[in-house]
Tab-separated table of C-alpha atoms and ligand atoms in Angstrom:
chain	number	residue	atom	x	y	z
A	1	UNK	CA	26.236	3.574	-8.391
A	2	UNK	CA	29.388	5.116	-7.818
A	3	UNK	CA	32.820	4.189	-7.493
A	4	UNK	CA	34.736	4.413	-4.248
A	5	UNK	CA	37.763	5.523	-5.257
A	6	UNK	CA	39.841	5.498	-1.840
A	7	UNK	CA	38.727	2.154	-1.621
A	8	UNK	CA	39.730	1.296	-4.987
A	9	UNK	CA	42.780	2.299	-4.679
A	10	UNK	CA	43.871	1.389	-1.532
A	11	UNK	CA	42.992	-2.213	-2.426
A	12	UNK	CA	45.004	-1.797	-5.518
A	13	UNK	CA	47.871	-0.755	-3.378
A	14	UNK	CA	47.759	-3.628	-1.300
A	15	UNK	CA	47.610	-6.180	-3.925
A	16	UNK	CA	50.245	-4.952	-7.311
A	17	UNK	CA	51.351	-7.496	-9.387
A	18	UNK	CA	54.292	-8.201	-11.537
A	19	UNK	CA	54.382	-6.978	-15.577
A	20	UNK	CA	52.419	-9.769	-17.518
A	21	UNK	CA	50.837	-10.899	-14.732
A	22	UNK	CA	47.990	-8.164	-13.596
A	23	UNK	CA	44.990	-10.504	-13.613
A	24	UNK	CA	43.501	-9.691	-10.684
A	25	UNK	CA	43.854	-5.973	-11.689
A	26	UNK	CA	42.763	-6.865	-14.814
A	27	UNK	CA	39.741	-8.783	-13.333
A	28	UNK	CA	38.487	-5.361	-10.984
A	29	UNK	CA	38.749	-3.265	-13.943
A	30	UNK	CA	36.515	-5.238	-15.730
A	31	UNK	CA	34.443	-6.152	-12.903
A	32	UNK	CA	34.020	-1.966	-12.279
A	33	UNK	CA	33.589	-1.673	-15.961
A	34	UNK	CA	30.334	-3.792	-16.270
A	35	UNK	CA	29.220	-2.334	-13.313
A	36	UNK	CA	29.420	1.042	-15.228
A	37	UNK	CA	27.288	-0.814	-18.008
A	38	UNK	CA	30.354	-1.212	-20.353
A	39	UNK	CA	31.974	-3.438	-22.370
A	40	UNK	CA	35.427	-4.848	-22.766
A	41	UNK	CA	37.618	-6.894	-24.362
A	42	UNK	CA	40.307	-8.773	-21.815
A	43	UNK	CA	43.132	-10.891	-22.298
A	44	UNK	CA	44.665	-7.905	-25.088
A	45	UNK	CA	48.781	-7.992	-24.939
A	46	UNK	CA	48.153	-11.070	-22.165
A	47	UNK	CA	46.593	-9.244	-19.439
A	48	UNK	CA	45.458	-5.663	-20.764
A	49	UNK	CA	41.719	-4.900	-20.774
A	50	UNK	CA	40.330	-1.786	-23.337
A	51	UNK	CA	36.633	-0.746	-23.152
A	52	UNK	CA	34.474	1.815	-25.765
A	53	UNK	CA	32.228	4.792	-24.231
A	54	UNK	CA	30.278	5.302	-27.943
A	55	UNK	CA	28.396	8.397	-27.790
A	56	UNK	CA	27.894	9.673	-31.595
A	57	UNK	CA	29.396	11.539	-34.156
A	58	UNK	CA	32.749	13.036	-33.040
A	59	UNK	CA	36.725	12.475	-32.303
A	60	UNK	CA	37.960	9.388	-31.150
A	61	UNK	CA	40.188	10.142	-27.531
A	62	UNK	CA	42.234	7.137	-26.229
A	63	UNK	CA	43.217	7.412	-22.356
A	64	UNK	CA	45.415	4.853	-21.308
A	65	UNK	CA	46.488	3.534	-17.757
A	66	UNK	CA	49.159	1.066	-17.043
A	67	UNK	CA	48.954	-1.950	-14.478
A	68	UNK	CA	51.905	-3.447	-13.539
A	69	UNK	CA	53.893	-2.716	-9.732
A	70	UNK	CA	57.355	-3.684	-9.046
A	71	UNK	CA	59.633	-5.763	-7.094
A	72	UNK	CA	60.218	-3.535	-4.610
A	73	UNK	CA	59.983	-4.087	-0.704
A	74	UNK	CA	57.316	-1.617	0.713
A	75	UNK	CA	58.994	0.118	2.919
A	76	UNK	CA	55.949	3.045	3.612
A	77	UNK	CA	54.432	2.008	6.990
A	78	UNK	CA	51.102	2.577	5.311
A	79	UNK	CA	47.909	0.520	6.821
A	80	UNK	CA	47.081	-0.144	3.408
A	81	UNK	CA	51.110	-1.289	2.622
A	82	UNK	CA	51.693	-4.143	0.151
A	83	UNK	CA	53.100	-7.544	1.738
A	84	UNK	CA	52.690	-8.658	-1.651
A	85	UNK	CA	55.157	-11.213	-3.390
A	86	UNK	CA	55.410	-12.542	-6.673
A	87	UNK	CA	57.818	-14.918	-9.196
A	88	UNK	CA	59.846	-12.982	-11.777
A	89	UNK	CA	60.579	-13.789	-15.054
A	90	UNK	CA	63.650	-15.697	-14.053
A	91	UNK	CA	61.858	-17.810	-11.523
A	92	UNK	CA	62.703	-15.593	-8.328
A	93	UNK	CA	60.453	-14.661	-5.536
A	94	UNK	CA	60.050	-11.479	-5.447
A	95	UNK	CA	58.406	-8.907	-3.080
A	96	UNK	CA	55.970	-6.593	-5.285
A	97	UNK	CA	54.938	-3.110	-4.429
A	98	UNK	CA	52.957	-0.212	-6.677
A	99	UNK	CA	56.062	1.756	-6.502
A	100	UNK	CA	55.267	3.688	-9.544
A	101	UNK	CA	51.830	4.741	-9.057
A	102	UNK	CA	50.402	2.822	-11.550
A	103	UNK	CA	47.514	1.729	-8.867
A	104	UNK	CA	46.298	5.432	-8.709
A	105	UNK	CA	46.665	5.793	-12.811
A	106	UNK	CA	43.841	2.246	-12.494
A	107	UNK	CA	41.604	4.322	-10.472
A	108	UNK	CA	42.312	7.918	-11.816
A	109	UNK	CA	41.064	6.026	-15.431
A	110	UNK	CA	38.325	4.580	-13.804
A	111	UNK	CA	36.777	7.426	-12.005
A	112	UNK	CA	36.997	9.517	-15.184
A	113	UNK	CA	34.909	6.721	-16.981
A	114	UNK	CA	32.406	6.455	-14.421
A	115	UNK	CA	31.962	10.838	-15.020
A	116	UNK	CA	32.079	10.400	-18.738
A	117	UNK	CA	29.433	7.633	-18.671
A	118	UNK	CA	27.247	9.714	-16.297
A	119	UNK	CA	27.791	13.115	-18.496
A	120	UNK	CA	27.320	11.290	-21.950
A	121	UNK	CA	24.509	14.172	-22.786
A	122	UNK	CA	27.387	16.566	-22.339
A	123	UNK	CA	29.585	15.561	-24.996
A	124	UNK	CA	30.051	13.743	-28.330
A	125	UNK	CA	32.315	11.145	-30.081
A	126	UNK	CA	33.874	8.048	-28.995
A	127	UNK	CA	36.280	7.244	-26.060
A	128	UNK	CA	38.094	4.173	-25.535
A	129	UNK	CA	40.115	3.538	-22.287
A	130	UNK	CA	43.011	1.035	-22.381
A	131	UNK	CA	44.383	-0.631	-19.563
A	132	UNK	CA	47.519	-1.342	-20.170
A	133	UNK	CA	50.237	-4.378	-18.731
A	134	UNK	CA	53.621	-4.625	-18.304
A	135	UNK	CA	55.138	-1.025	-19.043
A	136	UNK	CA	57.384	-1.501	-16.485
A	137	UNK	CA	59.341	-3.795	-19.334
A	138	UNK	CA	58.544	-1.343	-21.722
A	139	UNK	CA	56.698	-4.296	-23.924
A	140	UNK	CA	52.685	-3.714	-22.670
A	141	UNK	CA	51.827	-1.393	-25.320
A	142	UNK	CA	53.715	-3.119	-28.284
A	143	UNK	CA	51.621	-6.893	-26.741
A	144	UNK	CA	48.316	-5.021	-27.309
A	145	UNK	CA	48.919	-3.523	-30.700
A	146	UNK	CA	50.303	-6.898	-31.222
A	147	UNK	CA	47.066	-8.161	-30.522
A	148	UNK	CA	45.163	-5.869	-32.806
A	149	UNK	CA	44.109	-2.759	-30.159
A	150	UNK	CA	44.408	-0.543	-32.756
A	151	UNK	CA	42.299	-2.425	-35.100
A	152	UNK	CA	39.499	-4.145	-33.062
A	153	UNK	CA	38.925	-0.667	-31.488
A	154	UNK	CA	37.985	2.782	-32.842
A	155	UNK	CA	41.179	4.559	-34.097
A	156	UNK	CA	42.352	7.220	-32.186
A	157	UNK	CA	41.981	10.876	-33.285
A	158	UNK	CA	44.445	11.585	-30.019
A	159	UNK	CA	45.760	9.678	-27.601
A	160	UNK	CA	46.063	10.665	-23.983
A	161	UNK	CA	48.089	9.671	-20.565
A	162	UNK	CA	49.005	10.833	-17.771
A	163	UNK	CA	51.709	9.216	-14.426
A	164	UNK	CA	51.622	9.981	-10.856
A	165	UNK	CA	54.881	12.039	-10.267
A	166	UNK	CA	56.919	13.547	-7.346
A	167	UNK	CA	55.260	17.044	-7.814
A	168	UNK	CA	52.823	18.511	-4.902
A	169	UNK	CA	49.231	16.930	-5.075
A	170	UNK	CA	47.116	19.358	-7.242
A	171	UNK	CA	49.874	20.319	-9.520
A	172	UNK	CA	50.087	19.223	-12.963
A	173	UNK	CA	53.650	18.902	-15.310
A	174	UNK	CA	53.530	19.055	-18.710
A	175	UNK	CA	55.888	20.325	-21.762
A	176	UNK	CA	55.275	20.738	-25.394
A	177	UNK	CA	58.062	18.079	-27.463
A	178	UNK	CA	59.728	15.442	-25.658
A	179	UNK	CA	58.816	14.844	-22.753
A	180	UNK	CA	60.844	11.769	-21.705
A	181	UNK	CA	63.786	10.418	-23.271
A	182	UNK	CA	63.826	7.189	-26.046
A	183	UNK	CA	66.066	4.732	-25.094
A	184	UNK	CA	67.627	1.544	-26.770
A	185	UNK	CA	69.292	-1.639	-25.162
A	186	UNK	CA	71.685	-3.006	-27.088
A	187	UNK	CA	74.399	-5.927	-26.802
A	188	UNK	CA	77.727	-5.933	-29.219
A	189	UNK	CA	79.510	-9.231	-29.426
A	190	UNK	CA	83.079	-8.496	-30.638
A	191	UNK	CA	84.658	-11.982	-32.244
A	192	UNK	CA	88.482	-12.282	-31.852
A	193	UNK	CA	90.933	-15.345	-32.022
A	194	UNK	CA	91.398	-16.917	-28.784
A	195	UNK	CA	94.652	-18.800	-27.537
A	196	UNK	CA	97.682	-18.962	-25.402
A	197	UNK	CA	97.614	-15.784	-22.401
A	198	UNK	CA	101.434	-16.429	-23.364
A	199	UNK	CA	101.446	-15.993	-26.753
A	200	UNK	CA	99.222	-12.713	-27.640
A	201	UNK	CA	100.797	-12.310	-31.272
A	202	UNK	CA	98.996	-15.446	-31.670
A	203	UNK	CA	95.641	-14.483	-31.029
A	204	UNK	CA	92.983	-11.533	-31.832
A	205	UNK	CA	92.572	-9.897	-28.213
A	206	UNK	CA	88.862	-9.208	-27.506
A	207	UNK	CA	89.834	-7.708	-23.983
A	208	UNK	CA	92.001	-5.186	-25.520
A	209	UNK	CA	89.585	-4.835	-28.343
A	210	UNK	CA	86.564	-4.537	-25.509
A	211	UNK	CA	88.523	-2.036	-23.652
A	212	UNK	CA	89.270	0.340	-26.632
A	213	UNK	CA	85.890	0.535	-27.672
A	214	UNK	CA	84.234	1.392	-24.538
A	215	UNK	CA	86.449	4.176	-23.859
A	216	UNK	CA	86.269	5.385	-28.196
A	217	UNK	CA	81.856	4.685	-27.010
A	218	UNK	CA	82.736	7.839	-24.537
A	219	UNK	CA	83.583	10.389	-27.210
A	220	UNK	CA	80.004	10.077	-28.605
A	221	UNK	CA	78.681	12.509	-25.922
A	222	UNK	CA	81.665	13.823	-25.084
A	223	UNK	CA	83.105	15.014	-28.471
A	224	UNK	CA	80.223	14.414	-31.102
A	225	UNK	CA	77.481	15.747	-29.610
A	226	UNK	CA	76.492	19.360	-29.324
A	227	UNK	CA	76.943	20.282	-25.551
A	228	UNK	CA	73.326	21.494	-25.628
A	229	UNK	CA	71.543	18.567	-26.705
A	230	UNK	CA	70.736	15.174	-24.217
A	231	UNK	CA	72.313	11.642	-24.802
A	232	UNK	CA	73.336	9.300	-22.409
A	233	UNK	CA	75.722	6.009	-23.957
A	234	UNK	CA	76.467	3.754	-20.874
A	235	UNK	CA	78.037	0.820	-21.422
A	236	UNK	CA	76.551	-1.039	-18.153
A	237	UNK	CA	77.845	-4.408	-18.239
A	238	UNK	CA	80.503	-6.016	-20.394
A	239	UNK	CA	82.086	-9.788	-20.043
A	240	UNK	CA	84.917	-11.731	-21.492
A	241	UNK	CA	87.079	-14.694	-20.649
A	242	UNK	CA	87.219	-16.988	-17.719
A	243	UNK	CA	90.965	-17.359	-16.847
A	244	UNK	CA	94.016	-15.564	-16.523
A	245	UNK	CA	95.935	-17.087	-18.955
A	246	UNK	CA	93.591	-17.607	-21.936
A	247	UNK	CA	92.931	-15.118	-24.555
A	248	UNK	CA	89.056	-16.329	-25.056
A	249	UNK	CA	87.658	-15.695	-28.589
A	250	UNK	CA	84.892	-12.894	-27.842
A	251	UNK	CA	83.967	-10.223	-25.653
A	252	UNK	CA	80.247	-9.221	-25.186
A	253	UNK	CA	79.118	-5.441	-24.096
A	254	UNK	CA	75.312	-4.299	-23.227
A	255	UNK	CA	75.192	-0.704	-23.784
A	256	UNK	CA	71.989	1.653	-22.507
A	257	UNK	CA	70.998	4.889	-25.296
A	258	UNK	CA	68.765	7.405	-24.245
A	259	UNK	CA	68.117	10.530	-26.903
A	260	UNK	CA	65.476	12.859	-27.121
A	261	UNK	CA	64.063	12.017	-30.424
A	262	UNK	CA	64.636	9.822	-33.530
A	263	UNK	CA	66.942	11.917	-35.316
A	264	UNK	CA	69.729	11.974	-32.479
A	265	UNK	CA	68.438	8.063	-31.957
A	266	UNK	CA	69.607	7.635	-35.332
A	267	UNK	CA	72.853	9.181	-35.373
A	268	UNK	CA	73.689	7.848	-32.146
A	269	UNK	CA	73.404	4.660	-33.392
A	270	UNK	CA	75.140	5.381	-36.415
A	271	UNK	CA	78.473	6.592	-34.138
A	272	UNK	CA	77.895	3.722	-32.022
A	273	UNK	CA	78.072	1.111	-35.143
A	274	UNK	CA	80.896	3.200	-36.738
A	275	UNK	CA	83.087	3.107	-33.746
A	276	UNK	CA	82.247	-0.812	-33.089
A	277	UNK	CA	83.307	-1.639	-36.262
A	278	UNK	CA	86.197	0.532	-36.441
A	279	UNK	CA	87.650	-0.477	-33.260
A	280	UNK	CA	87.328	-4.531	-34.182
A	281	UNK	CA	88.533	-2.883	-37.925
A	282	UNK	CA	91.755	-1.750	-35.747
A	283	UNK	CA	92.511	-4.861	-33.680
A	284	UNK	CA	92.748	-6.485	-36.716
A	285	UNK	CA	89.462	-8.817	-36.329
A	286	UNK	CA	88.510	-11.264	-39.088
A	287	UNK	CA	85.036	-11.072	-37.826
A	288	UNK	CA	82.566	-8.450	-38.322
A	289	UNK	CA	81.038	-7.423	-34.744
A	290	UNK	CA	77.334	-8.085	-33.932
A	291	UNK	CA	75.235	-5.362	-32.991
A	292	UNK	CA	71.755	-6.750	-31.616
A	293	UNK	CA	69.216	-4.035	-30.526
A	294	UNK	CA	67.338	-6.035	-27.747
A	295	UNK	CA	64.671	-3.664	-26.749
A	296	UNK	CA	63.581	-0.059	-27.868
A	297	UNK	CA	61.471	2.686	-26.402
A	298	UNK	CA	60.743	5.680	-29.111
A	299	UNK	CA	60.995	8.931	-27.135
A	300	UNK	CA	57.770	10.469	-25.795
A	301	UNK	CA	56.776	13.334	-27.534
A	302	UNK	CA	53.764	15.825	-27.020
A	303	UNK	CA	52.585	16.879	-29.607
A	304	UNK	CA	52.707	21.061	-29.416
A	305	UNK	CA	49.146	22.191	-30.736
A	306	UNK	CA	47.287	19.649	-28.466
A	307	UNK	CA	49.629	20.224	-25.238
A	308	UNK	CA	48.965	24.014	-25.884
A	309	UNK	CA	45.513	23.352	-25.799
A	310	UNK	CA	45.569	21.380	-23.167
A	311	UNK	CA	47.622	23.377	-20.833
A	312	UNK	CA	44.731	26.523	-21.319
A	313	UNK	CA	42.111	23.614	-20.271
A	314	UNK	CA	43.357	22.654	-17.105
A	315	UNK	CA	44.618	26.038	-16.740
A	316	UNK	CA	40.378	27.234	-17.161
A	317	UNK	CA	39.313	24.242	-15.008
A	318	UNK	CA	41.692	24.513	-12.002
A	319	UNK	CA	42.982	27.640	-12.234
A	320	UNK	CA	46.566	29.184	-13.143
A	321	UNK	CA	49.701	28.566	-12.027
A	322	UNK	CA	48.622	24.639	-11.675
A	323	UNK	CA	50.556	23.722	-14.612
A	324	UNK	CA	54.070	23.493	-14.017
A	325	UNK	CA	57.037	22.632	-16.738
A	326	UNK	CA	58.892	19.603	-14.960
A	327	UNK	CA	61.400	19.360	-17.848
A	328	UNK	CA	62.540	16.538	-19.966
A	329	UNK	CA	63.124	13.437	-18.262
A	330	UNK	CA	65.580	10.862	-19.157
A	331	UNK	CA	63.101	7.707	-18.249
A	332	UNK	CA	61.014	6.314	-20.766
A	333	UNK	CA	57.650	5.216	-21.483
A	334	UNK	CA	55.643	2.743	-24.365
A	335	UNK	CA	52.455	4.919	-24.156
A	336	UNK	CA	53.571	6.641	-27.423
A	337	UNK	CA	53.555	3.375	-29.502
A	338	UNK	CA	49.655	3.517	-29.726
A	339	UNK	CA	49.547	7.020	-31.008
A	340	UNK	CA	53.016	6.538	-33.176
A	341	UNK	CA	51.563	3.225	-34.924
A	342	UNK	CA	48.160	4.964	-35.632
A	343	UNK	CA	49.798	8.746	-36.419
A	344	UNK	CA	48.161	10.900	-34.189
A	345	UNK	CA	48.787	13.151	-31.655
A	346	UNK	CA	49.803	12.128	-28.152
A	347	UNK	CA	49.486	14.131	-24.803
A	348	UNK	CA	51.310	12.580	-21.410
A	349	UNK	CA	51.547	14.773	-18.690
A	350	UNK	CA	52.313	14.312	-15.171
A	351	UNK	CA	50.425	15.097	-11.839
A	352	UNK	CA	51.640	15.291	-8.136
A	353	UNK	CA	50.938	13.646	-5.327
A	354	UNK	CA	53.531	14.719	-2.371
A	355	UNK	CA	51.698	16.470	0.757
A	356	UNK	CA	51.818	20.418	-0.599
A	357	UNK	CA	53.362	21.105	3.166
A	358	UNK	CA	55.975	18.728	3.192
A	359	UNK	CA	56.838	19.724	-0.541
A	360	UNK	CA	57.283	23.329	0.393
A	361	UNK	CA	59.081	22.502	3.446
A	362	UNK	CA	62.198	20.111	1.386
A	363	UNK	CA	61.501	22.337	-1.013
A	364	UNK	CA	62.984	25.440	0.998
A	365	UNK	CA	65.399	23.517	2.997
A	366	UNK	CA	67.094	22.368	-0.485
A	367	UNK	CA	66.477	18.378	0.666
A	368	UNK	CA	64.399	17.832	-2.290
A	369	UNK	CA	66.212	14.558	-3.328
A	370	UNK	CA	66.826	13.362	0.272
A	371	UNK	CA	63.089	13.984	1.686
A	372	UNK	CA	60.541	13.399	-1.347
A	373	UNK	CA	60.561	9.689	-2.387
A	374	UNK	CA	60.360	9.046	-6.094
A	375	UNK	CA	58.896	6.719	-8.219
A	376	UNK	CA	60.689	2.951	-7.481
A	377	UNK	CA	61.353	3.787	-4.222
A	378	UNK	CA	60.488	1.615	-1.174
A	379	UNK	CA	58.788	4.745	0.640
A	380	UNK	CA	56.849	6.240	-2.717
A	381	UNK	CA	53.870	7.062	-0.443
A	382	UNK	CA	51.161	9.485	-2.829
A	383	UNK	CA	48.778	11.437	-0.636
A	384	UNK	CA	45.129	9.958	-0.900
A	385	UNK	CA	44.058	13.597	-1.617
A	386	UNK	CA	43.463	15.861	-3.686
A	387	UNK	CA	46.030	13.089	-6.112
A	388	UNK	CA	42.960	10.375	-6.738
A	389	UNK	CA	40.528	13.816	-7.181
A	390	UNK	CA	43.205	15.497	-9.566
A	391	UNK	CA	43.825	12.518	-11.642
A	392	UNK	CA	40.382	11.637	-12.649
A	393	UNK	CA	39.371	15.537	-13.026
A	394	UNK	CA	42.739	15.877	-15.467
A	395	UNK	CA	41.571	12.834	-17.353
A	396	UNK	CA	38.022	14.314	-18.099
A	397	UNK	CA	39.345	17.549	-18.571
A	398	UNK	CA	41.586	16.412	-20.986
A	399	UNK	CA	39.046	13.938	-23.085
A	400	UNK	CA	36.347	16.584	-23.087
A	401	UNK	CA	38.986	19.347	-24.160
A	402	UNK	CA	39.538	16.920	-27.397
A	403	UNK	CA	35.600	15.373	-27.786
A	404	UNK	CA	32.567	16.905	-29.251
B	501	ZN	ZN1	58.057	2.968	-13.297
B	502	ZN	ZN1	55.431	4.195	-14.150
């Protein structure tokens, strides 16, 4: 039998679900999966599914897809569009749409297991293929390893990935180091002394106390680090008092990190503490602040031997010039917690799927930005083909390249 792709995917397209809640996803993959004569474990992180192709003696590749759309309103005019809703985590309806791709990274992974299956007498070694929920909250990857991926599976020798990505269909992105940015969400709860709006000597200002440290938070880029390395520190929401004339007893900030690797992670962290505590130090507080790290994504790095490799193989299978650098990007991803929590080598690149004509065209009229949806967009539209052909012959490339 074989898999109709197009098909696949376009029914994928028209039916994305929320992070957590990819069950009917989950339920094709596994339906396509025993139809390939496999088997699977479901129900791994909530609603991720992982499978084994066992074919002797030889590495152990992981390639992993994630499941989960968005709530986005489809805005593409496609026949195959998504009317889709959904409820959110707060209880909202929500209209859902694949505005990430992650429909075409479903049926990219499948097609490539349906040609590894049918080559088996071609290659050696063990692949598993994980199917993963919820990266859209960053938390999919960390639910399965939770629930023992790493440990009811064969360990990975490498693991491999790959997202859809605003680059022309047939060309493929990838960079040696990090590739996309770690980030950090953090909230700091400063304590003052609240009282009388008339009577400030009274009181321990958290306002004023607030205020200073969001703009002393600004000299971390700005002064402390070195003009050619990446961090972002944006303090996105912060929230104290409710009247005019109160002083109230605490201020609250959520701050958003992004670094390219674990050492600047660390010392932005450490400059971020230092100044926190400093600044409550100078209003006089009696309270140490609280500094809660509320989620965490480790930056994703490839790993430079195996991306050098990699880029000759899919340079040898679809000629040169197809890989492209795209750069670092400041976005982040989980896929690098599987490889990170078994210590191995990881791989994510990126592959396009824009119409090559209407690429060149923004392309050369400098509308780039204005003309070429990107990922979360309402109009994030991939071309059928060559993307769905591309992405399953990168994935094979890329597991064969690192089997038997
Ligand atoms: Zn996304
Ligand atoms: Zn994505």
């Amino acid at each position: 039998m074989t898999i109709d792709l197009e098909a696949l995917y376009t029914d994928l397209h028209r039916h994305p679900e929320l992070s957590f809640q990819e069950t009917r996803t989950a339920g094709i993959v596994t339906q396509k999966l025993a139809e390939l004569g496999l088997e699977f474990e479901e129900g791994l992180g909530k609603t991720g599914v992982a499978t084994v192709i066992a074919n002797g003696d030889g590495p152990v590749v992981w390639l992993r897809a994630d499941m989960d759309g968005l709530p986005v309103e489809e805005r593409t005019g496609l026949a195959y569009a998504s009317k889709a809703r959904g409820v959110d985590p707060s209880g909202q309806d929500v209209p859902v749409m694949h505005a990430c791709g992650h429909d075409m990274h479903v049926t990219a992974l499948l097609g490539a297991l349906e040609r590894l299956v049918g080559s088996r007498d071609e290659w050696s070694g063990t692949v598993v293929a994980v199917f993963q929920p919820a990266e859209e909250y960053g938390a999919g990857a960390h639910a399965m390893i939770a629930d023992g991926v790493l440990e009811r599976f064969p360990k990975p020798d490498i693991v491999l990935g790959q997202h859809l990505t605003p680059l022309p269909a047939g060309t493929i992105g990838v960079r040696s180091g990090t590739q996309m940015a770690a980030s950090d969400g953090i909230t700091v709860t400063l304590f003052g002394r609240g009282g009388h709006g008339s009577r400030p000597h009274s009181t321990i200002d958290p306002v004023v106390m607030a205020a200073a440290t969001v703009m002393r938070l600004q000299t971390i880029v700005s002064r402390e680090t070195d003009p050619r390395d990446v961090a972002v520190v944006t303090v996105g929401s912060i929230h104290a008092g409710l009247k005019n004339n109160i002083i109230p007893a605490e201020a609250k900030l959520e701050l958003s990190l992004r670094y390219p690797d674990d050492a600047a992670r660390a010392r932005v962290l450490e400059k971020v503490e230092r100044i926190v505590r400093a600044e409550a130090a100078a209003s006089g507080a009696e309270q140490h602040p609280e500094i809660v790290v509320d989620h965490s994504l480790p930056p994703t790095i490839n790993d430079v031997e195996a991306t050098a490799r990699l880029s000759q193989a899919f340079d040898a299978a679809f000629g040169d010039g197809t890989v492209v650098d795209p750069g670092m990007f400041t976005g982040s991803e989980d896929v690098s917690w599987f490889a990170r929590e078994a210590g191995v080598p990881l791989v994510y690149w990126f592959w396009g799927g824009v119409d090559p004509e209407a690429f060149a065209a923004a392309l050369a009229g400098g509308t780039l930005e204005r003309d070429i949806p990107t990922n979360h967009s309402p109009f994030f539209a991939p071309v059928l083909h060559p993307t769905i052909e591309r992405g399953v012959d990168a994935l094979v490339v890329a597991a064969r390249e690192f089997l038997g």
